[in-house]
């Protein structure tokens, strides 16, 4: 179990309990966090689960692989700390993770 | 793609319980040909959620959204790797074995992780960001087509608009000669037709492959600013695609780009032609269009898809055996009341994702382009064409199979 905080673009915060083995995207979806669409269901080919990993956490998460990187390039409002949340596995070490969400996943 | 022989098994396999047998021929069912989407709804109401039909070699049919999502999200058990152009590599019954390996369609025929390697080169050029660059071209093409029919007060929406628009755009995108439009469209229709015999289907695919091979060879000599050129330089596990793989890509793009949008546009316009109030609403407020398009996409799903079961598995209470074929009727899942309350109704602003583009790794790669084409088309059409309705004299004709289709849609306006 790990607590993850999602912050919508307008500042609204959502604290969720994520299960180990889930992806960060799944944790958001099963808690109905708005702002993540996840059209492909976690296969790194839709870029609608895009989020910004808080700087403090970036080094604690394995870097994106080539498929994820290619797909991040397709997302809107990309920043240096952009990730596909479906590609980040929840581990106890991620307890307290903060993920900010873009204004929109689709434009 | 299954060869729709139409043949009925004379013996139901032993592992299929009799209460799960429901006779349904996805190509020739008379109610399907009367009104394809009404038939999709009736399957939800009348047939078991997962049923076994003895038609077309015998296969399972899944109609509910939850089960379809679970199956598509589990490619290790439900494989795509047997899909080849023109026919399945092996029929369920095992009677028909083709000695000639068919052409793999890429990335559709590959399972993850191979699928990811094949799909990655397409993600970027077909992303929402990239296709946005085509908006002006699509607008120009749409207006040229409207110019040709506007004064007449009538058109056959299929041949005058729905076919030329996506076909021209796709051929431009892929780098194919647009002056062969009619020929290409005919080939695409033949290739996905549910009722042509095995031999003519093979011949059609040979002709398509021949045309595509010419384009690929030309681009090998000289790159252009198009998808085929982009794919030639793609990196698949550290190498460029082989000629065979290039053919696989282009044949899948050909079928995906030429058949699906044509039909989605036509069913959508047919809905508007029968609903003057909705037409007026959208004319008055075009900002409703994106939501309306999603709802039309839900009501009128086009493509279905097939999986091969890789090991014995119980799915939503039904025992599948290794080697079974499972058809996922995506257009039916959009009428599943568990996912969509009052599924027959057009309701703007539904939250639930429809299944028209599928879920999981094989979710439609062309969906951004399809959405953009539809948005631009509806904007221009509703702006310029006065209230239109179905021609009362001529009934639309429908086609079944893997793609639900209309073959003619006469419209009138004054
Ligand atoms: S859910 Fe589609 S890329 Fe993450």
Short mmCIF file of C-alpha atoms and ligand atoms in Angstrom, two decimals:
data_model
loop_
_atom_site.label_atom_id
_atom_site.label_comp_id
_atom_site.label_asym_id
_atom_site.label_seq_id
_atom_site.Cartn_x
_atom_site.Cartn_y
_atom_site.Cartn_z
CA UNK A 1 0.00 0.00 0.00
CA UNK A 2 1.15 3.50 -0.80
CA UNK A 3 -0.59 6.83 -0.53
CA UNK A 4 -0.55 8.79 -3.78
CA UNK A 5 -1.70 12.35 -4.17
CA UNK A 6 -3.09 13.46 -7.54
CA UNK A 7 -3.43 17.18 -8.07
CA UNK A 8 -5.71 18.33 -10.89
CA UNK A 9 -4.66 21.30 -13.02
CA UNK A 10 -7.09 23.54 -11.07
CA UNK A 11 -5.43 22.56 -7.80
CA UNK A 12 -8.00 20.05 -6.56
CA UNK A 13 -6.25 17.29 -4.61
CA UNK A 14 -7.13 13.59 -4.47
CA UNK A 15 -5.41 11.39 -1.94
CA UNK A 16 -5.74 7.68 -2.83
CA UNK A 17 -4.58 4.38 -1.38
CA UNK A 18 -2.72 2.51 -4.11
CA UNK A 19 -2.18 -1.24 -4.06
CA UNK A 20 1.26 -2.66 -4.64
CA UNK A 21 1.58 -4.08 -8.17
CA UNK A 22 -1.02 -1.72 -9.58
CA UNK A 23 0.08 1.06 -11.88
CA UNK A 24 -0.27 4.66 -10.79
CA UNK A 25 -2.86 5.01 -13.59
CA UNK A 26 -4.91 2.11 -12.18
CA UNK A 27 -4.80 3.66 -8.72
CA UNK A 28 -6.24 6.85 -10.20
CA UNK A 29 -8.87 5.01 -12.24
CA UNK A 30 -10.10 2.81 -9.41
CA UNK A 31 -10.51 5.90 -7.25
CA UNK A 32 -12.24 7.85 -10.02
CA UNK A 33 -9.67 10.63 -10.06
CA UNK A 34 -10.77 13.03 -12.80
CA UNK A 35 -8.20 14.13 -15.35
CA UNK A 36 -6.88 10.70 -16.33
CA UNK A 37 -8.62 9.05 -19.29
CA UNK A 38 -6.41 5.98 -19.94
CA UNK A 39 -8.09 5.06 -23.21
CA UNK A 40 -5.81 2.11 -24.00
CA UNK A 41 -6.02 0.66 -20.51
CA UNK A 42 -2.31 0.73 -19.73
CA UNK A 43 -0.45 -0.41 -22.83
CA UNK A 44 1.51 2.79 -23.45
CA UNK A 45 -0.23 3.58 -26.69
CA UNK A 46 -2.75 6.32 -26.03
CA UNK A 47 -0.95 8.95 -23.93
CA UNK A 48 -4.15 9.85 -22.10
CA UNK A 49 -2.82 8.86 -18.66
CA UNK A 50 -0.22 11.60 -18.76
CA UNK A 51 0.91 13.12 -15.44
CA UNK A 52 3.77 15.14 -13.99
CA UNK A 53 5.81 13.33 -11.38
CA UNK A 54 6.75 15.70 -8.58
CA UNK A 55 10.47 16.61 -8.85
CA UNK A 56 11.27 15.12 -5.47
CA UNK A 57 10.12 11.72 -6.73
CA UNK A 58 11.61 11.65 -10.21
CA UNK A 59 14.86 9.96 -9.17
CA UNK A 60 12.98 7.26 -7.20
CA UNK A 61 11.14 5.96 -10.25
CA UNK A 62 12.76 3.94 -13.05
CA UNK A 63 13.12 6.11 -16.17
CA UNK A 64 10.73 5.65 -19.13
CA UNK A 65 11.55 2.97 -21.73
CA UNK A 66 11.60 3.73 -25.46
CA UNK A 67 7.89 2.96 -25.99
CA UNK A 68 6.88 5.24 -23.13
CA UNK A 69 9.19 7.99 -24.30
CA UNK A 70 7.78 7.84 -27.82
CA UNK A 71 4.27 8.04 -26.47
CA UNK A 72 5.03 10.95 -24.10
CA UNK A 73 6.11 12.88 -27.18
CA UNK A 74 2.54 12.40 -28.45
CA UNK A 75 0.94 13.80 -25.28
CA UNK A 76 -0.25 17.38 -24.90
CA UNK A 77 1.33 19.91 -22.51
CA UNK A 78 4.54 17.90 -22.11
CA UNK A 79 7.08 18.99 -19.45
CA UNK A 80 10.47 17.53 -18.46
CA UNK A 81 8.79 15.56 -15.63
CA UNK A 82 6.03 14.12 -17.84
CA UNK A 83 5.32 10.40 -17.48
CA UNK A 84 2.66 7.92 -18.56
CA UNK A 85 1.16 6.95 -15.23
CA UNK A 86 0.27 3.50 -16.58
CA UNK A 87 3.97 2.70 -16.88
CA UNK A 88 4.79 3.45 -13.22
CA UNK A 89 4.38 0.47 -10.89
CA UNK A 90 3.27 1.18 -7.34
CA UNK A 91 5.78 0.01 -4.71
CA UNK A 92 5.94 0.76 -0.97
CA UNK A 93 8.81 3.13 -1.80
CA UNK A 94 6.32 5.36 -3.64
CA UNK A 95 4.36 6.08 -0.46
CA UNK A 96 3.63 9.80 -0.53
CA UNK A 97 4.10 10.22 -4.30
CA UNK A 98 2.66 13.40 -5.77
CA UNK A 99 1.42 13.42 -9.40
CA UNK A 100 0.10 16.59 -11.01
CA UNK A 101 -2.29 16.31 -13.94
CA UNK A 102 -2.29 18.29 -17.19
CA UNK A 103 -5.10 20.73 -18.09
CA UNK A 104 -6.36 18.22 -20.63
CA UNK A 105 -5.35 14.78 -21.87
CA UNK A 106 -6.73 15.28 -25.34
CA UNK A 107 -5.89 18.80 -26.52
CA UNK B 1 -10.16 -12.12 -40.68
CA UNK B 2 -12.45 -15.09 -40.82
CA UNK B 3 -13.39 -16.53 -44.15
CA UNK B 4 -17.13 -16.19 -43.90
CA UNK B 5 -17.94 -19.45 -45.54
CA UNK B 6 -21.37 -19.31 -43.95
CA UNK B 7 -21.02 -23.03 -43.35
CA UNK B 8 -22.69 -24.40 -40.28
CA UNK B 9 -21.02 -27.00 -38.08
CA UNK B 10 -23.03 -30.21 -37.95
CA UNK B 11 -21.71 -31.05 -34.51
CA UNK B 12 -21.35 -28.62 -31.61
CA UNK B 13 -18.00 -29.19 -29.84
CA UNK B 14 -18.30 -31.25 -26.64
CA UNK B 15 -17.21 -28.47 -24.30
CA UNK B 16 -20.02 -26.15 -25.41
CA UNK B 17 -23.11 -26.43 -23.18
CA UNK B 18 -26.35 -26.47 -25.22
CA UNK B 19 -27.77 -23.45 -23.38
CA UNK B 20 -24.92 -21.33 -24.74
CA UNK B 21 -25.62 -22.15 -28.38
CA UNK B 22 -27.28 -19.32 -30.30
CA UNK B 23 -27.46 -19.38 -34.08
CA UNK B 24 -26.08 -16.18 -35.53
CA UNK B 25 -24.38 -15.67 -38.88
CA UNK B 26 -22.44 -12.41 -38.63
CA UNK B 27 -22.48 -12.01 -42.40
CA UNK B 28 -25.92 -13.15 -43.52
CA UNK B 29 -28.28 -12.89 -40.57
CA UNK B 30 -31.45 -11.40 -42.13
CA UNK B 31 -32.16 -9.11 -39.16
CA UNK B 32 -28.58 -7.84 -39.36
CA UNK B 33 -29.06 -6.90 -42.99
CA UNK B 34 -32.36 -5.20 -42.17
CA UNK B 35 -30.83 -2.92 -39.51
CA UNK B 36 -27.32 -3.80 -38.29
CA UNK B 37 -27.34 -1.84 -35.04
CA UNK B 38 -30.84 -2.87 -34.05
CA UNK B 39 -29.57 -6.42 -34.46
CA UNK B 40 -26.62 -5.64 -32.17
CA UNK B 41 -29.05 -4.48 -29.51
CA UNK B 42 -31.23 -7.54 -29.96
CA UNK B 43 -28.22 -9.78 -29.36
CA UNK B 44 -27.80 -8.14 -25.93
CA UNK B 45 -31.47 -8.75 -25.17
CA UNK B 46 -31.89 -12.22 -26.69
CA UNK B 47 -28.60 -14.10 -26.64
CA UNK B 48 -26.41 -15.25 -23.74
CA UNK B 49 -23.62 -12.72 -22.92
CA UNK B 50 -21.12 -15.16 -24.39
CA UNK B 51 -22.62 -17.58 -26.87
CA UNK B 52 -21.43 -20.18 -29.34
CA UNK B 53 -22.64 -19.92 -32.90
CA UNK B 54 -22.28 -22.91 -35.20
CA UNK B 55 -22.02 -20.63 -38.25
CA UNK B 56 -18.82 -19.77 -40.11
CA UNK B 57 -16.84 -22.68 -38.78
CA UNK B 58 -18.17 -22.30 -35.24
CA UNK B 59 -16.97 -19.67 -32.81
CA UNK B 60 -17.71 -17.93 -29.55
CA UNK B 61 -19.30 -14.50 -29.71
CA UNK B 62 -18.90 -11.97 -26.91
CA UNK B 63 -21.29 -9.02 -26.75
CA UNK B 64 -20.85 -7.42 -23.30
CA UNK B 65 -18.45 -4.57 -22.66
CA UNK B 66 -16.92 -5.91 -19.43
CA UNK B 67 -16.07 -9.30 -20.93
CA UNK B 68 -14.67 -7.72 -24.10
CA UNK B 69 -12.46 -5.37 -22.09
CA UNK B 70 -11.20 -8.28 -19.96
CA UNK B 71 -10.38 -10.30 -23.10
CA UNK B 72 -8.62 -7.50 -24.98
CA UNK B 73 -6.61 -6.59 -21.89
CA UNK B 74 -5.29 -10.14 -21.63
CA UNK B 75 -3.41 -10.76 -24.89
CA UNK B 76 -1.41 -13.60 -23.36
CA UNK B 77 -4.51 -15.80 -23.33
CA UNK B 78 -6.38 -14.18 -26.23
CA UNK B 79 -4.02 -13.90 -29.15
CA UNK B 80 -4.11 -11.91 -32.36
CA UNK B 81 -1.15 -13.69 -33.85
CA UNK B 82 -3.21 -15.88 -36.18
CA UNK B 83 -4.71 -12.98 -38.09
CA UNK B 84 -3.54 -12.74 -41.63
CA UNK B 85 -4.94 -10.81 -44.52
CA UNK B 86 -7.86 -12.33 -46.32
CA UNK B 87 -8.52 -15.26 -44.05
CA UNK B 88 -7.62 -16.88 -40.79
CA UNK B 89 -4.48 -18.95 -41.00
CA UNK B 90 -6.48 -21.92 -39.85
CA UNK B 91 -10.20 -22.40 -39.43
CA UNK B 92 -11.64 -23.27 -36.08
CA UNK B 93 -12.87 -26.61 -37.32
CA UNK B 94 -9.41 -27.44 -38.59
CA UNK B 95 -10.84 -28.46 -41.97
CA UNK B 96 -9.27 -25.72 -43.96
CA UNK B 97 -5.54 -25.32 -43.80
CA UNK B 98 -3.82 -22.96 -46.11
CA UNK B 99 -0.37 -24.06 -47.09
CA UNK B 100 0.58 -20.58 -48.25
CA UNK B 101 1.26 -18.33 -45.31
CA UNK B 102 -0.93 -15.24 -45.59
CA UNK B 103 0.32 -11.74 -45.18
CA UNK B 104 0.63 -10.60 -41.55
CA UNK B 105 -1.23 -7.38 -40.92
CA UNK B 106 0.87 -5.07 -38.80
CA UNK B 107 0.72 -4.18 -36.02
CA UNK B 108 -2.67 -5.93 -35.67
CA UNK B 109 -1.44 -9.50 -36.12
CA UNK B 110 1.28 -9.29 -33.49
CA UNK B 111 0.84 -9.87 -29.76
CA UNK B 112 2.67 -7.83 -27.12
CA UNK B 113 5.61 -7.42 -26.68
CA UNK B 114 6.19 -7.77 -30.47
CA UNK B 115 3.11 -5.69 -31.01
CA UNK B 116 4.61 -2.73 -29.12
CA UNK B 117 7.71 -2.76 -31.32
CA UNK B 118 5.54 -2.72 -34.46
CA UNK B 119 3.06 -0.21 -33.16
CA UNK B 120 5.50 2.40 -31.83
CA UNK B 121 6.47 3.78 -35.28
CA UNK B 122 2.79 4.53 -36.00
CA UNK B 123 1.93 6.22 -32.70
CA UNK B 124 3.72 9.47 -33.40
CA UNK B 125 2.57 10.20 -36.98
CA UNK B 126 -1.01 9.28 -36.04
CA UNK B 127 -1.08 11.12 -32.70
CA UNK B 128 -3.66 13.85 -32.12
CA UNK B 129 -0.86 16.40 -32.22
CA UNK B 130 0.48 15.23 -35.59
CA UNK B 131 -2.82 14.74 -37.39
CA UNK B 132 -3.89 18.27 -36.39
CA UNK B 133 -1.60 19.40 -39.20
CA UNK B 134 -4.01 17.80 -41.69
CA UNK B 135 -7.03 19.85 -40.62
CA UNK B 136 -6.79 22.44 -43.40
CA UNK B 137 -6.41 19.80 -46.09
CA UNK B 138 -9.42 17.90 -44.75
CA UNK B 139 -11.48 21.10 -44.72
CA UNK B 140 -10.58 21.87 -48.32
CA UNK B 141 -11.41 18.34 -49.49
CA UNK B 142 -14.73 18.40 -47.62
CA UNK B 143 -15.74 21.70 -49.18
CA UNK B 144 -14.80 20.55 -52.67
CA UNK B 145 -17.05 17.54 -52.26
CA UNK B 146 -19.91 19.64 -50.88
CA UNK B 147 -19.52 22.10 -53.81
CA UNK B 148 -20.25 19.28 -56.22
CA UNK B 149 -23.60 18.27 -54.69
CA UNK B 150 -24.99 21.34 -52.92
CA UNK B 151 -27.05 22.83 -55.78
CA UNK B 152 -28.58 19.50 -56.78
CA UNK B 153 -30.50 19.23 -53.50
CA UNK B 154 -29.64 15.55 -53.27
CA UNK B 155 -26.74 13.12 -53.26
CA UNK B 156 -25.84 9.57 -52.57
CA UNK B 157 -23.89 10.23 -49.42
CA UNK B 158 -21.79 7.10 -49.94
CA UNK B 159 -20.41 7.61 -53.39
CA UNK B 160 -20.48 11.43 -53.34
CA UNK B 161 -18.98 12.17 -49.91
CA UNK B 162 -18.30 9.33 -47.49
CA UNK B 163 -16.15 7.29 -49.85
CA UNK B 164 -14.05 9.96 -51.54
CA UNK B 165 -13.25 11.93 -48.37
CA UNK B 166 -11.47 9.42 -46.13
CA UNK B 167 -10.10 7.50 -49.09
CA UNK B 168 -8.48 10.57 -50.63
CA UNK B 169 -7.13 11.71 -47.31
CA UNK B 170 -5.76 8.31 -46.43
CA UNK B 171 -4.09 7.85 -49.79
CA UNK B 172 -2.46 11.24 -49.42
CA UNK B 173 -1.26 10.37 -45.96
CA UNK B 174 0.11 7.02 -47.01
CA UNK B 175 1.59 8.42 -50.18
CA UNK B 176 -0.56 6.56 -52.70
CA UNK B 177 -1.78 7.98 -56.00
CA UNK B 178 -5.18 9.65 -55.47
CA UNK B 179 -6.19 9.21 -59.11
CA UNK B 180 -6.88 5.53 -58.44
CA UNK B 181 -9.53 6.29 -55.85
CA UNK B 182 -12.41 4.34 -57.34
CA UNK B 183 -10.25 1.28 -57.90
CA UNK B 184 -8.90 1.40 -54.31
CA UNK B 185 -12.29 1.82 -52.77
CA UNK B 186 -13.63 -1.13 -54.76
CA UNK B 187 -10.70 -3.27 -53.63
CA UNK B 188 -11.17 -2.26 -49.99
CA UNK B 189 -14.85 -3.17 -50.14
CA UNK B 190 -14.08 -6.52 -51.76
CA UNK B 191 -11.38 -7.29 -49.23
CA UNK B 192 -13.60 -6.81 -46.20
CA UNK B 193 -16.77 -8.17 -47.77
CA UNK B 194 -18.22 -10.92 -45.67
CA UNK B 195 -19.62 -12.93 -48.50
CA UNK B 196 -17.04 -13.21 -51.26
CA UNK B 197 -15.58 -16.67 -51.74
CA UNK B 198 -12.13 -17.62 -50.59
CA UNK B 199 -10.58 -17.53 -54.06
CA UNK B 200 -11.80 -14.05 -54.96
CA UNK B 201 -10.75 -12.75 -51.58
CA UNK B 202 -7.27 -14.11 -52.16
CA UNK B 203 -7.19 -12.50 -55.59
CA UNK B 204 -8.30 -9.17 -54.14
CA UNK B 205 -5.55 -9.26 -51.55
CA UNK B 206 -3.00 -10.12 -54.23
CA UNK B 207 -4.05 -7.04 -56.20
CA UNK B 208 -3.94 -4.79 -53.15
CA UNK B 209 -0.53 -6.15 -52.19
CA UNK B 210 0.65 -5.53 -55.74
CA UNK B 211 -0.37 -1.86 -55.68
CA UNK B 212 1.11 -1.36 -52.23
CA UNK B 213 4.34 -3.08 -53.24
CA UNK B 214 4.74 -0.56 -56.08
CA UNK B 215 4.36 2.34 -53.65
CA UNK B 216 6.80 0.82 -51.18
CA UNK B 217 9.38 0.21 -53.93
CA UNK B 218 9.03 3.76 -55.18
CA UNK B 219 9.58 5.10 -51.65
CA UNK B 220 12.58 2.83 -51.16
CA UNK B 221 14.18 4.63 -54.08
CA UNK B 222 13.06 8.06 -53.01
CA UNK B 223 11.57 9.08 -49.65
CA UNK B 224 8.61 11.47 -49.58
CA UNK B 225 6.78 13.18 -46.75
CA UNK B 226 4.35 10.31 -46.12
CA UNK B 227 3.63 7.39 -43.83
CA UNK B 228 5.21 4.73 -46.02
CA UNK B 229 8.47 6.70 -46.13
CA UNK B 230 8.31 7.19 -42.37
CA UNK B 231 7.79 3.46 -41.81
CA UNK B 232 10.68 2.48 -44.09
CA UNK B 233 13.01 4.27 -41.67
CA UNK B 234 11.30 2.98 -38.53
CA UNK B 235 13.34 1.15 -35.95
CA UNK B 236 11.93 -2.29 -35.12
CA UNK B 237 14.16 -3.81 -32.44
CA UNK B 238 17.24 -2.15 -33.89
CA UNK B 239 16.55 -2.70 -37.62
CA UNK B 240 14.33 -1.32 -40.36
CA UNK B 241 11.17 -3.20 -41.37
CA UNK B 242 11.59 -5.85 -44.06
CA UNK B 243 9.70 -5.59 -47.34
CA UNK B 244 7.23 -8.20 -46.09
CA UNK B 245 6.66 -6.20 -42.90
CA UNK B 246 6.15 -3.02 -44.93
CA UNK B 247 3.47 -4.85 -46.89
CA UNK B 248 1.91 -5.97 -43.62
CA UNK B 249 1.78 -2.41 -42.35
CA UNK B 250 0.39 -0.94 -45.51
CA UNK B 251 -2.30 -3.55 -45.98
CA UNK B 252 -3.56 -2.98 -42.43
CA UNK B 253 -3.50 0.80 -42.94
CA UNK B 254 -5.25 0.38 -46.28
CA UNK B 255 -8.12 -1.58 -44.76
CA UNK B 256 -8.27 0.48 -41.59
CA UNK B 257 -8.22 3.78 -43.40
CA UNK B 258 -10.47 2.99 -46.31
CA UNK B 259 -13.32 1.05 -44.77
CA UNK B 260 -14.03 2.21 -41.27
CA UNK B 261 -14.39 5.99 -41.51
CA UNK B 262 -16.55 5.64 -44.62
CA UNK B 263 -19.02 3.58 -42.66
CA UNK B 264 -18.86 5.53 -39.40
CA UNK B 265 -19.57 8.78 -41.28
CA UNK B 266 -22.43 7.23 -43.21
CA UNK B 267 -24.21 5.77 -40.19
CA UNK B 268 -23.73 9.08 -38.34
CA UNK B 269 -25.19 11.13 -41.18
CA UNK B 270 -28.07 8.68 -41.49
CA UNK B 271 -28.85 9.30 -37.82
CA UNK B 272 -28.85 13.08 -38.35
CA UNK B 273 -30.99 12.72 -41.48
CA UNK B 274 -33.63 11.06 -39.32
CA UNK B 275 -33.37 13.54 -36.44
CA UNK B 276 -34.08 17.10 -37.58
CA UNK B 277 -34.06 18.37 -34.01
CA UNK B 278 -30.52 17.16 -33.42
CA UNK B 279 -29.42 18.66 -36.74
CA UNK B 280 -30.83 22.02 -35.66
CA UNK B 281 -29.17 21.78 -32.26
CA UNK B 282 -25.78 21.08 -33.75
CA UNK B 283 -26.17 23.81 -36.36
CA UNK B 284 -27.01 26.30 -33.64
CA UNK B 285 -24.11 25.26 -31.41
CA UNK B 286 -21.17 23.58 -33.17
CA UNK B 287 -19.32 23.32 -29.85
CA UNK B 288 -21.59 20.32 -29.17
CA UNK B 289 -20.03 18.47 -32.09
CA UNK B 290 -17.16 16.60 -30.39
CA UNK B 291 -19.57 15.13 -27.82
CA UNK B 292 -22.14 14.37 -30.51
CA UNK B 293 -19.52 12.59 -32.60
CA UNK B 294 -18.54 10.36 -29.67
CA UNK B 295 -22.19 9.48 -29.12
CA UNK B 296 -22.66 8.72 -32.83
CA UNK B 297 -19.52 6.59 -32.70
CA UNK B 298 -21.03 4.70 -29.79
CA UNK B 299 -24.39 4.15 -31.45
CA UNK B 300 -22.79 3.08 -34.71
CA UNK B 301 -19.79 0.92 -34.01
CA UNK B 302 -18.34 -0.54 -37.20
CA UNK B 303 -15.56 -3.07 -36.75
CA UNK B 304 -15.54 -6.28 -34.76
CA UNK B 305 -12.43 -8.24 -33.94
CA UNK B 306 -11.37 -11.83 -33.30
CA UNK B 307 -9.07 -13.57 -30.83
CA UNK B 308 -7.65 -17.09 -30.63
CA UNK B 309 -7.71 -18.77 -27.21
CA UNK B 310 -4.17 -19.87 -26.30
CA UNK B 311 -4.96 -22.10 -23.29
CA UNK B 312 -8.06 -23.52 -21.61
CA UNK B 313 -9.59 -20.63 -19.73
CA UNK B 314 -12.83 -19.76 -17.96
CA UNK B 315 -14.09 -16.35 -19.01
CA UNK B 316 -17.07 -14.84 -17.20
CA UNK B 317 -18.23 -18.34 -16.31
CA UNK B 318 -17.77 -19.84 -19.79
CA UNK B 319 -15.21 -22.57 -20.44
CA UNK B 320 -13.07 -21.82 -23.49
CA UNK B 321 -10.75 -24.48 -24.89
CA UNK B 322 -7.35 -23.84 -26.35
CA UNK B 323 -7.73 -23.14 -30.07
CA UNK B 324 -11.26 -21.74 -29.82
CA UNK B 325 -12.02 -18.60 -31.83
CA UNK B 326 -13.67 -15.71 -30.01
CA UNK B 327 -15.42 -12.90 -31.93
CA UNK B 328 -15.69 -9.66 -30.03
CA UNK B 329 -18.72 -7.75 -31.30
CA UNK B 330 -17.63 -4.25 -30.41
CA UNK B 331 -20.74 -2.58 -31.91
CA UNK B 332 -22.92 -4.78 -29.69
CA UNK B 333 -20.96 -3.87 -26.55
CA UNK B 334 -22.00 -0.26 -27.14
CA UNK B 335 -25.61 -1.36 -26.58
CA UNK B 336 -24.86 -3.17 -23.32
CA UNK B 337 -27.21 -1.62 -20.72
CA UNK B 338 -24.78 -2.42 -17.94
CA UNK B 339 -22.31 0.00 -19.47
CA UNK B 340 -24.71 2.44 -21.13
CA UNK B 341 -28.08 3.19 -19.52
CA UNK B 342 -30.84 3.53 -22.16
CA UNK B 343 -28.44 2.38 -24.86
CA UNK B 344 -30.75 3.08 -27.82
CA UNK B 345 -30.94 6.75 -26.96
CA UNK B 346 -28.65 9.45 -28.25
CA UNK B 347 -27.49 11.13 -25.03
CA UNK B 348 -24.91 13.90 -25.18
CA UNK B 349 -22.20 13.83 -22.55
CA UNK B 350 -22.07 10.15 -21.59
CA UNK B 351 -19.03 9.51 -19.44
CA UNK B 352 -18.54 5.82 -20.18
CA UNK B 353 -16.01 5.03 -22.93
CA UNK B 354 -17.57 3.37 -25.96
CA UNK B 355 -16.02 0.29 -27.55
CA UNK B 356 -15.95 1.44 -31.16
CA UNK B 357 -12.16 1.88 -31.08
CA UNK B 358 -11.63 -1.16 -28.83
CA UNK B 359 -9.52 -1.23 -25.64
CA UNK B 360 -6.14 -2.65 -24.75
CA UNK B 361 -2.96 -2.85 -26.80
CA UNK B 362 -4.80 -3.11 -30.12
CA UNK B 363 -6.96 -0.04 -29.59
CA UNK B 364 -7.41 1.65 -32.99
CA UNK B 365 -4.25 3.50 -33.99
CA UNK B 366 -6.13 5.72 -36.44
CA UNK B 367 -8.67 7.07 -33.98
CA UNK B 368 -7.23 10.58 -33.79
CA UNK B 369 -7.39 10.92 -37.54
CA UNK B 370 -10.91 9.47 -37.62
CA UNK B 371 -12.11 11.91 -34.95
CA UNK B 372 -10.56 14.85 -36.77
CA UNK B 373 -12.04 13.85 -40.13
CA UNK B 374 -15.47 13.55 -38.56
CA UNK B 375 -15.24 16.85 -36.70
CA UNK B 376 -14.21 18.82 -39.79
CA UNK B 377 -16.74 17.05 -41.97
CA UNK B 378 -19.71 17.73 -39.65
CA UNK B 379 -18.66 21.35 -39.12
CA UNK B 380 -18.62 22.09 -42.85
CA UNK B 381 -21.59 19.93 -43.81
CA UNK B 382 -23.91 21.40 -41.17
CA UNK B 383 -22.74 24.91 -41.99
CA UNK B 384 -23.42 24.59 -45.71
CA UNK B 385 -26.06 21.96 -46.36
CA UNK B 386 -29.65 22.90 -45.41
CA UNK B 387 -31.74 20.50 -43.28
CA UNK B 388 -31.39 17.13 -45.01
CA UNK B 389 -33.35 13.91 -44.74
CA UNK B 390 -33.36 10.40 -46.16
CA UNK B 391 -34.67 10.11 -49.69
CA UNK B 392 -38.11 8.61 -49.04
CA UNK B 393 -37.99 6.76 -52.38
CA UNK B 394 -34.80 4.78 -51.79
CA UNK B 395 -34.02 2.65 -48.78
CA UNK B 396 -30.40 2.41 -47.59
CA UNK B 397 -28.77 -1.01 -48.07
CA UNK B 398 -26.70 -2.64 -45.31
CA UNK B 399 -23.82 -5.08 -45.29
CA UNK B 400 -22.79 -7.41 -42.43
CA UNK B 401 -19.51 -9.06 -41.51
CA UNK B 402 -16.49 -7.79 -39.64
CA UNK B 403 -17.33 -4.27 -40.68
CA UNK B 404 -20.93 -3.14 -40.55
CA UNK B 405 -21.57 -1.02 -43.61
CA UNK B 406 -24.11 0.85 -45.73
CA UNK B 407 -23.72 0.51 -49.48
CA UNK B 408 -25.91 3.46 -50.49
CA UNK B 409 -27.45 6.40 -48.61
CA UNK B 410 -29.57 8.72 -50.78
CA UNK B 411 -30.19 12.10 -49.09
CA UNK B 412 -32.38 15.06 -50.13
CA UNK B 413 -32.61 18.69 -49.02
CA UNK B 414 -34.24 21.79 -50.43
S1 LIG C 1 -3.26 4.25 -20.42
FE1 LIG C 1 -2.78 4.49 -22.49
S2 LIG C 1 -0.78 5.16 -22.41
FE2 LIG C 1 -1.22 4.90 -20.35
#
